Every structure is written in structure tokens, then in C-alpha cells.
């Protein structure tokens, strides 16, 4: 019996059914591709770094490499990570600083016992992510901290007054070695000097300069940045700040708007022996096969700062069970996503509901008190008693407006200690009711996070490290395979019969 190729109309009807199936499937599948039936079953050793650098399985995608500020991938030479106490104290300091900048009057009612500024380490930048950026002609490359909460990009320049260069080689920019450097502002109606102070007492001040900046593969002329001549405090492995906040005309986002259309994305690596990536422009979106977008919101009325990225967090699920908390909890005074805050700070009622639900799902692991002097995380477990090498962990999903469901990487759920025997829930409650909720970088690990500022939207993509493709990705590639199979059969029969399907020339 002869095999008849379907007509164009029948062909497109068939493909429409396949597409409808795919869209229905994707609409109910969270970003990242979580574990089966709402649980992760994982080998703890697979979530901890090895002693050597591992090339990314797909994380770079042609962008700027992102590394931890310490560990085998770090170019700083710092192999040992900061202590947990340092990281947690620093996290609280950053949260205070963010809220001080957002609100016109910062509340003085917050308890200041063990979290007083006097007890904080001097650095504002402990434990963050670094990206390698080139300045000048010829290029001088520097490792900068990624900061979505700062509009100002500044780097350490020679002749600054710090006594040491953070034990790094080539950590300063030397203006005299660049043939294209211009001392002063190259943006009309902006200052020629800058002075930035952080809540913990560290600071940077100097002059603005203009020069080429290399955001691979692009090289941009006449980029204005701060050239630090006087810095106080230890900024760790960083040689400055790459400011990715919105708003100010001298921000990187504004200066590169004509080139990159106010679009960028990053992928934070989940462990220290891997690299992530930072992308700018249309490729920040096109490099990911599937993205789900929620809105970037305007700050609530009465808040002064518009540089932070407010998002519409509306709920949380644990093991596929939605927490019984109102979305209004996250809306007043608002929720931001931040690259420098470490763990996620939730409204107290939401955090208590999350903690209770998580504890109910972790009854197979013996609970333990949190370590002394570590007050940030309070829900901890002895992993030795969880039933062997592999443990079962409930999936946690963040729900955003626009039907965007983001399933977190296991390391965005548990903070696993170095000895591999203890771990704590990597969330905390807000320290003051008036504070904004903050989605920290721990919960962003291994996710593709896309900022489309011009479009007013924030996107989340699948596992950006290429470590475990989500069901969304498999469905997409499966759909393309079926499409191409049908198309190939039709074209083969059409070529034999002389019939041409003009509408089948473009493959998605």
C-alpha cells in the first residue's frame, strides 16, 4: 500500500497538536527540573567541591567566566573559603545596608547584640562571585565582584593608598599603561569624583575615568568607571565592583543601553570547582533554550531607591505542597533579587511556614542545634543519621507572578558544612518587619537568571551548568525530533513525486 504524505493543512494540524502538548507540559513544569515526585535523592559528595578545577559542561556559553572568590577556579590564589561565621555576619551586614539605602529612615529598633557593626568583619565583599573584565588598551584584566545592588563600577588603580594588594598579582589598573584612558567624566552632567561608603565601614573613593572595557566578546569605548585612589577595608579577592544595578546614567546598564538593550544574564556555579557565566545583550536570552519570565516591579510607594530589582514573589512550595501563606506577605514592603546577599531572607510568617513544612519532610534525619555563634540559620541536621550516603531532600519551589515556578538546586535548599556531616536549611527570616524580603545568591545557584530591564521582566532558565537537563529541555528536543522526522518524510516523498511543500522550509 502506498504511503501518502499528508497535505500541508494536515501536517500543520499535527504539528499544532504536538506544540499544544508541549506548551501544556511546560506550563506545569518548574524551572530547573526538580527531583521525581517532589523530592531530590542525592549523594552528598556530589555536591561538594573537588580539589581541582572542572571545565563547565555548558555554563560559559561564550560569556565572561564567573568564579567563586576562592577555591580551585579562583584566579586570586585564595584556596580557602571564609568561615561560615564571616559569611553569615557579612550577609546580615549587606541586608542592613540594602534596607538603609532603600528606606529614607532606617529603623533603629533592630536588635544589635551579636550583629553590631563593631563585630562585623571589615570587608563588604566576603564570599561573593567574581567576573574577569578587561580595561584599557592594551587590556588589563581584573577580577570584579558582581553586584546587582550597585550602579557604580569602580576598580582599584595604582597610586591608591591601600598598603597591600590583597596578595594578588596585577590586581590594580595602571592608567598610564593604557593609550585610550581619559581622566575625568565622559558623560555630560556627571561628577568627576566619587565616594562610596559601606555599612561595615569599608569605602572606596577616587576619580572617574573613561576607557575601553572588554565584556567578551565585545569591546566598548568610552566607558566611565571609578578609579579608586583611596580604599578602606579588605575587599577580599576582588579588585573592584562591576555594578549591575539599574537607574543611574553612569551605571553599566545605562552606558551600554544602545549596545546591549539593557539585557544581561548570569549563571552562578553551584560548587567552587566549576565556572558560571555572565552574558550581555540579546545572547543573554538566546543562549537559553527555555526561559520563563516574571515582571520586574517598580518599588512600592514611598521607597527612595529605584536601583534594586523588585520581583513578584507570590508563594513557596515544599515537596509539591503549597505553603498556606498570603502573597501579600511578600509584597509589603516588597521582595528583591540580589547577587550579593547569600541566603534568602523571608517575611517571618513565611519563613516559619517554610521551616515547619521542611521539618516535616526531614523526619528521617536527626535534627541538631545550629552551631554556636551562627544565628542566621536555625534548622540543622546530622547527615550521618539520614540513612546512608544518599539522602532524600524535599524540593523547594519559588512561585512568581506570571505562572513562573522556580525549583531550587539542592545547594539552594541545604547549606552543607565542610565536614559533610551537618547541614542547615539555607533560608532565614527577616530581622525586622519593615525590611524587604531578599532572594539571595544561594537560591540562584545553577539557574540562568536573565534581566530584561527594557522589557520590564526577569527570566529564569533551566540548569545553566548543563549538569542535569530539566524535563522542559527534553520535551523541547523531543518535539523538534518529531517535527524534523515528519518534515523529512514529507520532503523525501515530495521529492519523489515532484510535489513541493513551500511552507516547510523553516525549521524551528
Coordinates of C-alpha atoms in Angstrom, one line a residue:
X1 CA 0.0 0.0 0.0
X2 CA 1.4 3.4 -0.9
X3 CA 2.4 5.8 1.8
X4 CA 0.8 9.2 1.3
X5 CA 2.5 12.3 2.6
X6 CA -0.1 14.5 4.5
X7 CA -1.2 17.7 3.0
X8 CA 0.2 21.0 4.2
X9 CA -3.0 21.6 6.3
X10 CA -2.9 18.1 7.9
X11 CA 0.8 18.5 8.6
X12 CA 0.4 21.8 10.4
X13 CA -2.6 20.4 12.3
X14 CA -0.5 17.5 13.5
X15 CA 2.3 19.9 14.5
X16 CA -0.2 22.2 16.3
X17 CA -1.3 19.3 18.4
X18 CA 2.4 18.5 19.3
X19 CA 3.0 22.1 20.1
X20 CA -0.1 22.3 22.3
X21 CA 1.0 19.2 24.2
X22 CA 4.5 20.8 24.7
X23 CA 3.1 24.1 25.9
X24 CA 0.7 22.3 28.4
X25 CA 3.6 20.2 29.6
X26 CA 6.0 23.1 30.1
X27 CA 3.4 25.3 31.8
X28 CA 3.2 22.8 34.6
X29 CA 6.9 22.0 34.9
X30 CA 9.1 24.1 37.2
X31 CA 12.3 25.7 36.0
X32 CA 15.5 23.6 36.6
X33 CA 13.9 20.1 36.5
X34 CA 13.4 19.0 40.1
X35 CA 13.6 15.5 41.5
X36 CA 11.0 12.9 41.0
X37 CA 7.6 13.4 42.8
X38 CA 8.8 16.5 44.6
X39 CA 12.0 15.0 46.2
X40 CA 15.7 15.0 45.5
X41 CA 17.7 11.8 46.2
X42 CA 21.3 12.8 46.2
X43 CA 24.8 11.8 47.0
X44 CA 26.2 14.4 49.4
X45 CA 29.7 14.0 48.0
X46 CA 28.5 15.1 44.5
X47 CA 27.5 18.5 45.9
X48 CA 30.9 19.3 47.4
X49 CA 33.9 20.8 45.5
X50 CA 36.8 18.7 44.5
X51 CA 40.4 20.0 44.7
X52 CA 40.8 20.7 41.1
X53 CA 39.1 22.9 38.5
X54 CA 36.4 21.3 36.4
X55 CA 35.6 22.8 33.0
X56 CA 32.0 23.7 32.7
X57 CA 29.6 21.3 30.9
X58 CA 27.8 24.2 29.3
X59 CA 27.9 27.1 31.8
X60 CA 30.1 29.6 29.8
X61 CA 28.1 29.8 26.6
X62 CA 30.6 32.3 25.3
X63 CA 30.3 34.8 28.1
X64 CA 32.5 36.1 30.8
X65 CA 33.5 33.4 33.3
X66 CA 32.2 33.6 36.8
X67 CA 34.0 32.0 39.7
X68 CA 33.9 32.0 43.4
X69 CA 36.3 34.4 45.1
X70 CA 38.1 31.4 46.5
X71 CA 38.7 27.8 45.6
X72 CA 40.4 25.9 42.7
X73 CA 38.8 28.1 40.0
X74 CA 39.7 31.4 41.6
X75 CA 42.4 33.4 39.9
X76 CA 43.1 35.2 43.2
X77 CA 45.1 32.4 44.6
X78 CA 42.8 32.2 47.6
X79 CA 42.0 28.5 48.0
X80 CA 40.4 28.5 51.4
X81 CA 36.9 29.8 51.8
X82 CA 35.9 32.3 54.5
X83 CA 34.5 30.9 57.7
X84 CA 30.7 30.4 57.9
X85 CA 30.6 32.9 60.7
X86 CA 32.3 35.5 58.5
X87 CA 29.9 34.8 55.6
X88 CA 26.8 34.9 57.8
X89 CA 27.9 38.1 59.6
X90 CA 28.6 39.7 56.2
X91 CA 25.3 38.6 54.9
X92 CA 23.5 40.4 57.7
X93 CA 25.6 43.5 57.1
X94 CA 24.6 43.6 53.5
X95 CA 21.0 43.2 54.3
X96 CA 21.2 46.1 56.7
X97 CA 23.0 48.2 54.1
X98 CA 20.4 47.4 51.4
X99 CA 17.5 48.4 53.7
X100 CA 19.3 51.5 54.8
X101 CA 19.6 52.6 51.1
X102 CA 16.0 51.6 50.2
X103 CA 14.3 53.4 53.1
X104 CA 14.6 57.1 53.8
X105 CA 14.8 56.5 57.5
X106 CA 16.4 53.3 58.7
X107 CA 14.8 51.7 61.7
X108 CA 16.9 51.9 64.9
X109 CA 14.7 49.4 66.8
X110 CA 16.6 46.3 65.4
X111 CA 18.5 44.3 68.0
X112 CA 22.2 45.0 67.8
X113 CA 23.6 42.4 70.2
X114 CA 25.8 40.0 68.3
X115 CA 25.2 41.7 65.0
X116 CA 26.5 45.1 65.9
X117 CA 28.6 46.8 63.3
X118 CA 31.6 46.6 65.6
X119 CA 31.6 42.8 65.5
X120 CA 31.4 42.7 61.7
X121 CA 34.4 41.9 59.6
X122 CA 35.9 44.8 57.7
X123 CA 35.0 43.6 54.3
X124 CA 31.7 44.3 52.5
X125 CA 32.5 41.6 49.9
X126 CA 33.2 38.3 51.6
X127 CA 32.3 35.2 49.7
X128 CA 30.8 36.7 46.5
X129 CA 31.2 35.9 42.8
X130 CA 33.9 37.3 40.6
X131 CA 34.0 38.0 36.9
X132 CA 37.1 38.8 34.9
X133 CA 36.9 42.1 33.0
X134 CA 39.4 43.8 30.8
X135 CA 40.1 47.6 30.9
X136 CA 42.2 49.8 28.7
X137 CA 44.3 49.3 25.5
X138 CA 46.2 47.0 25.8
X139 CA 43.8 45.2 28.2
X140 CA 44.5 44.9 31.8
X141 CA 42.3 42.2 33.3
X142 CA 40.8 42.5 36.8
X143 CA 38.6 40.3 38.9
X144 CA 35.5 42.3 40.0
X145 CA 32.6 41.4 42.3
X146 CA 29.2 41.1 40.6
X147 CA 26.8 43.5 42.3
X148 CA 23.2 44.0 41.2
X149 CA 22.7 46.4 44.1
X150 CA 25.3 49.0 43.0
X151 CA 25.1 51.2 39.9
X152 CA 28.8 52.3 40.1
X153 CA 31.6 50.2 38.5
X154 CA 34.9 51.0 40.2
X155 CA 38.3 49.4 40.1
X156 CA 41.5 49.8 42.1
X157 CA 44.0 52.0 40.4
X158 CA 47.7 52.4 41.0
X159 CA 48.7 55.2 43.4
X160 CA 45.8 54.3 45.7
X161 CA 46.6 54.3 49.4
X162 CA 46.0 50.7 50.4
X163 CA 49.1 49.1 51.9
X164 CA 48.5 45.8 50.2
X165 CA 47.0 44.4 47.0
X166 CA 45.1 41.6 48.6
X167 CA 48.1 39.3 48.0
X168 CA 47.3 39.2 44.3
X169 CA 49.4 39.9 41.2
X170 CA 48.2 42.6 38.7
X171 CA 45.2 43.5 40.8
X172 CA 45.4 47.2 40.0
X173 CA 44.7 49.1 36.9
X174 CA 47.5 51.4 35.7
X175 CA 46.0 54.3 33.7
X176 CA 49.4 55.3 32.2
X177 CA 49.7 52.0 30.5
X178 CA 46.5 52.5 28.5
X179 CA 46.7 54.5 25.3
X180 CA 42.9 55.1 25.5
X181 CA 42.5 56.2 29.1
X182 CA 40.9 59.6 29.8
X183 CA 41.0 61.1 33.3
X184 CA 37.6 62.6 34.2
X185 CA 34.0 62.2 33.3
X186 CA 33.0 61.3 29.8
X187 CA 29.3 61.5 30.5
X188 CA 27.7 65.0 30.4
X189 CA 26.4 66.4 33.7
X190 CA 28.1 63.8 35.9
X191 CA 30.7 64.3 38.7
X192 CA 34.4 63.9 38.2
X193 CA 34.9 62.2 41.6
X194 CA 33.0 59.5 43.6
X195 CA 32.9 58.5 47.2
X196 CA 31.2 55.2 48.2
X197 CA 30.8 54.1 51.9
X198 CA 29.5 50.7 53.0
X199 CA 27.6 50.0 56.2
X200 CA 30.5 48.0 57.7
X201 CA 32.9 51.0 57.4
X202 CA 34.7 49.9 54.3
X203 CA 34.8 52.5 51.5
X204 CA 36.2 53.5 48.1
X205 CA 36.8 56.9 46.7
X206 CA 38.6 58.4 43.8
X207 CA 38.1 59.9 40.4
X208 CA 36.1 58.9 37.4
X209 CA 38.0 57.8 34.3
X210 CA 37.0 56.7 30.8
X211 CA 38.5 53.9 28.8
X212 CA 37.7 50.8 26.8
X213 CA 36.0 47.9 28.7
X214 CA 36.1 44.4 27.4
X215 CA 32.9 42.4 28.0
X216 CA 33.8 39.5 25.9
X217 CA 33.3 39.2 23.0
X218 CA 32.5 42.9 22.9
X219 CA 34.9 45.8 23.5
X220 CA 33.2 49.1 24.3
X221 CA 34.9 52.5 24.0
X222 CA 34.5 55.5 26.4
X223 CA 33.2 53.6 29.4
X224 CA 33.1 55.6 32.6
X225 CA 34.2 53.9 35.8
X226 CA 35.5 54.9 39.2
X227 CA 39.3 54.8 39.5
X228 CA 39.9 54.2 43.3
X229 CA 42.7 56.2 44.8
X230 CA 41.7 55.5 48.4
X231 CA 40.1 52.4 49.8
X232 CA 39.5 51.2 53.3
X233 CA 38.7 47.7 54.4
X234 CA 39.6 44.3 52.9
X235 CA 37.6 43.6 49.7
X236 CA 38.8 40.1 49.6
X237 CA 39.9 38.7 46.3
X238 CA 38.1 41.5 44.4
X239 CA 39.8 44.3 42.6
X240 CA 36.6 46.4 42.5
X241 CA 32.9 46.2 41.7
X242 CA 31.0 45.5 38.5
X243 CA 27.8 47.5 39.2
X244 CA 24.8 45.9 37.5
X245 CA 22.0 48.0 39.2
X246 CA 19.6 49.9 37.2
X247 CA 18.8 53.6 37.2
X248 CA 21.8 55.9 37.2
X249 CA 23.1 57.3 33.9
X250 CA 26.7 56.2 34.8
X251 CA 25.7 52.6 35.5
X252 CA 27.0 49.9 33.2
X253 CA 23.3 49.2 32.3
X254 CA 22.7 52.7 31.1
X255 CA 26.1 53.3 29.5
X256 CA 25.7 50.1 27.3
X257 CA 22.0 50.5 26.6
X258 CA 22.4 51.2 22.9
X259 CA 24.6 48.1 22.5
X260 CA 23.0 45.6 24.9
X261 CA 19.4 46.9 25.1
X262 CA 19.6 46.7 28.9
X263 CA 19.8 42.9 28.9
X264 CA 22.1 40.7 30.8
X265 CA 22.2 37.2 32.4
X266 CA 24.3 35.3 34.8
X267 CA 24.8 31.7 35.9
X268 CA 26.2 31.2 39.4
X269 CA 28.2 27.9 39.7
X270 CA 26.9 25.6 42.5
X271 CA 30.3 24.5 43.7
X272 CA 33.7 26.1 43.8
X273 CA 35.4 23.8 41.2
X274 CA 33.1 24.9 38.4
X275 CA 32.6 28.2 36.5
X276 CA 29.4 30.0 35.5
X277 CA 29.0 32.8 33.0
X278 CA 27.9 36.5 32.5
X279 CA 26.3 37.5 29.2
X280 CA 25.1 40.8 27.9
X281 CA 22.7 41.7 25.1
X282 CA 20.4 39.5 23.1
X283 CA 22.6 36.5 23.6
X284 CA 21.7 36.6 27.3
X285 CA 18.3 35.5 26.2
X286 CA 19.0 33.5 23.1
X287 CA 21.7 31.3 24.8
X288 CA 18.9 29.6 26.8
X289 CA 16.5 27.3 25.0
X290 CA 13.7 27.9 27.5
X291 CA 13.0 30.8 29.8
X292 CA 10.1 31.8 31.9
X293 CA 9.6 35.5 32.7
X294 CA 8.0 37.3 35.6
X295 CA 7.7 41.1 35.9
X296 CA 10.3 43.5 37.3
X297 CA 8.2 45.7 39.6
X298 CA 8.6 49.3 40.5
X299 CA 9.5 49.9 44.1
X300 CA 6.5 50.3 46.4
X301 CA 5.3 53.8 47.0
X302 CA 7.5 55.7 49.5
X303 CA 10.7 53.8 48.9
X304 CA 13.5 56.0 47.7
X305 CA 15.8 53.7 45.8
X306 CA 14.9 52.5 42.3
X307 CA 18.1 50.7 41.6
X308 CA 17.1 47.4 43.2
X309 CA 15.3 44.7 41.2
X310 CA 11.8 44.2 42.8
X311 CA 10.1 40.9 41.8
X312 CA 6.6 39.4 42.3
X313 CA 7.2 36.5 44.6
X314 CA 3.8 35.1 45.5
X315 CA 4.4 31.8 47.2
X316 CA 6.5 28.8 48.1
X317 CA 6.0 25.0 47.8
X318 CA 7.8 22.2 49.7
X319 CA 7.6 18.7 48.2
X320 CA 4.8 19.9 45.8
X321 CA 2.7 21.3 48.7
X322 CA 2.0 25.0 48.6
X323 CA 2.6 26.8 51.9
X324 CA -0.5 28.4 53.4
X325 CA 0.8 32.0 53.3
X326 CA -0.7 35.0 51.6
X327 CA 1.1 36.6 48.7
X328 CA 0.7 39.9 50.4
X329 CA 3.4 38.9 52.8
X330 CA 6.0 39.2 50.1
X331 CA 4.5 42.4 48.6
X332 CA 4.8 44.6 51.7
X333 CA 7.2 46.3 51.6
X334 CA 8.4 44.1 48.7
X335 CA 10.8 41.4 47.5
X336 CA 14.1 42.0 45.7
X337 CA 16.5 39.6 44.0
X338 CA 20.2 40.3 44.8
X339 CA 23.5 38.9 43.7
X340 CA 25.4 39.8 46.8
X341 CA 23.1 38.6 49.6
X342 CA 23.9 35.0 50.4
X343 CA 20.8 33.3 51.7
X344 CA 17.2 34.2 51.2
X345 CA 15.5 36.4 53.8
X346 CA 11.8 35.8 54.0
X347 CA 9.0 37.5 56.0
X348 CA 8.8 35.9 59.4
X349 CA 5.4 34.2 58.9
X350 CA 6.5 32.8 55.5
X351 CA 9.8 31.5 56.9
X352 CA 8.1 29.8 59.9
X353 CA 5.7 28.1 57.5
X354 CA 8.6 27.0 55.3
X355 CA 10.6 25.8 58.2
X356 CA 7.7 23.7 59.6
X357 CA 7.0 22.1 56.2
X358 CA 10.7 21.4 55.7
X359 CA 11.0 19.8 59.2
X360 CA 8.0 17.5 58.5
X361 CA 9.7 16.3 55.3
X362 CA 13.1 15.7 57.0
X363 CA 11.9 13.5 59.9
X364 CA 14.3 10.8 58.5
X365 CA 17.2 13.0 59.5
X366 CA 18.1 13.8 63.2
X367 CA 17.8 17.5 63.9
X368 CA 20.7 19.2 65.8
X369 CA 21.1 22.7 67.3
X370 CA 22.8 25.3 65.0
X371 CA 26.5 25.8 65.7
X372 CA 27.3 28.4 68.3
X373 CA 27.6 32.0 67.1
X374 CA 25.8 31.2 63.9
X375 CA 22.4 32.7 64.4
X376 CA 21.5 33.1 60.7
X377 CA 20.4 29.5 60.0
X378 CA 18.4 27.7 62.7
X379 CA 17.2 24.5 61.1
X380 CA 20.0 22.0 61.1
X381 CA 20.6 18.2 60.7
X382 CA 23.1 15.5 61.3
X383 CA 23.5 14.0 57.9
X384 CA 25.2 10.8 59.3
X385 CA 21.8 9.8 60.6
X386 CA 19.9 10.2 57.4
X387 CA 20.2 6.6 56.2
X388 CA 23.5 6.3 54.4
X389 CA 25.4 8.0 51.7
X390 CA 22.4 9.2 49.8
X391 CA 19.8 11.4 51.4
X392 CA 16.2 12.4 50.4
X393 CA 15.6 16.1 50.3
X394 CA 12.2 17.8 49.6
X395 CA 12.0 20.0 46.5
X396 CA 11.5 23.7 47.2
X397 CA 9.8 25.8 44.5
X398 CA 9.5 29.6 44.5
X399 CA 6.4 30.8 42.8
X400 CA 6.4 34.1 40.9
X401 CA 3.7 36.1 39.1
X402 CA 3.1 35.1 35.5
X403 CA 2.9 31.4 36.5
X404 CA 6.7 31.1 36.9
X405 CA 7.8 28.3 39.2
X406 CA 11.4 28.0 40.0
X407 CA 12.7 24.8 41.5
X408 CA 15.9 25.3 43.5
X409 CA 19.1 23.4 43.2
X410 CA 19.8 21.1 46.3
X411 CA 22.5 23.5 47.4
X412 CA 19.9 26.3 47.3
X413 CA 18.0 24.3 49.9
X414 CA 20.7 23.0 52.2
X415 CA 23.9 24.7 53.4
X416 CA 26.2 21.7 53.7
X417 CA 29.1 22.1 56.1
X418 CA 32.7 21.2 55.1
X419 CA 32.8 18.0 57.2
X420 CA 29.8 16.7 55.2
X421 CA 28.1 15.6 58.5
X422 CA 26.0 18.7 59.1
X423 CA 23.7 20.8 57.1
X424 CA 21.1 23.6 57.6
X425 CA 18.1 24.9 55.7
X426 CA 19.6 27.8 53.6
X427 CA 16.8 30.3 54.4
X428 CA 16.2 32.7 57.2
X429 CA 13.6 35.1 58.5
X430 CA 13.8 38.9 58.1
X431 CA 15.4 40.5 61.1
X432 CA 12.9 43.4 61.1
X433 CA 9.3 43.6 59.8
X434 CA 10.0 46.7 57.8
X435 CA 12.8 45.1 55.8
X436 CA 12.3 43.9 52.2
X437 CA 12.4 40.2 51.5
X438 CA 15.6 39.3 49.6
X439 CA 16.2 36.3 47.3
X440 CA 19.9 35.5 47.8
X441 CA 22.5 34.1 45.5
X442 CA 22.4 30.7 47.3
X443 CA 18.9 30.2 45.9
X444 CA 20.1 31.3 42.4
X445 CA 22.8 28.6 42.1
X446 CA 22.8 26.8 38.8
X447 CA 19.9 28.8 37.4
X448 CA 20.1 31.0 34.4
X449 CA 18.8 34.4 35.6
X450 CA 18.0 36.9 32.9
X451 CA 17.4 40.6 33.4
X452 CA 15.5 42.3 30.6
X453 CA 15.2 45.8 32.1
X454 CA 14.0 47.4 28.9
X455 CA 11.2 44.8 28.7
X456 CA 10.5 45.1 32.5
X457 CA 10.9 41.4 33.1
X458 CA 13.1 38.9 34.9
X459 CA 13.7 35.4 33.4
X460 CA 14.6 32.1 34.9
X461 CA 16.1 29.3 32.9
X462 CA 17.0 25.6 33.4
X463 CA 20.1 24.2 34.9
X464 CA 22.7 26.6 33.3
X465 CA 25.6 24.4 34.1
X466 CA 24.5 21.6 31.9
X467 CA 24.6 19.2 34.8
X468 CA 21.1 17.8 34.7
X469 CA 18.8 18.9 31.8
X470 CA 15.2 19.5 33.0
X471 CA 12.1 17.8 31.6
X472 CA 11.4 21.1 29.8
X473 CA 14.6 20.7 27.7
X474 CA 13.9 17.0 27.0
X475 CA 10.4 17.9 25.9
X476 CA 11.7 20.7 23.6
X477 CA 14.3 18.5 21.9
X478 CA 11.7 15.6 21.6
X479 CA 9.3 18.0 19.9
X480 CA 12.0 19.1 17.5
X481 CA 12.9 15.5 16.8
X482 CA 9.3 14.6 15.9
X483 CA 8.9 17.7 13.8
X484 CA 12.1 17.0 11.8
X485 CA 11.1 13.4 11.4
X486 CA 7.7 14.3 9.9
X487 CA 9.3 17.0 7.8
X488 CA 12.0 14.7 6.5
X489 CA 9.4 12.0 5.4
X490 CA 7.3 14.7 3.7
X491 CA 10.3 16.2 1.8
X492 CA 11.5 12.7 0.8
X493 CA 8.2 11.7 -0.7
X494 CA 7.6 15.1 -2.2
X495 CA 11.0 15.0 -4.0
X496 CA 10.0 11.6 -5.4
X497 CA 6.6 12.8 -6.5
X498 CA 7.6 16.3 -7.6
X499 CA 5.4 17.9 -5.0
X500 CA 7.0 20.8 -3.1
X501 CA 5.8 21.8 0.3
X502 CA 6.6 25.5 0.3
X503 CA 5.5 26.0 3.8
X504 CA 8.0 23.6 5.3
X505 CA 11.2 25.4 4.6
X506 CA 11.8 26.8 8.1
X507 CA 12.7 24.5 10.9
X508 CA 12.2 25.9 14.4

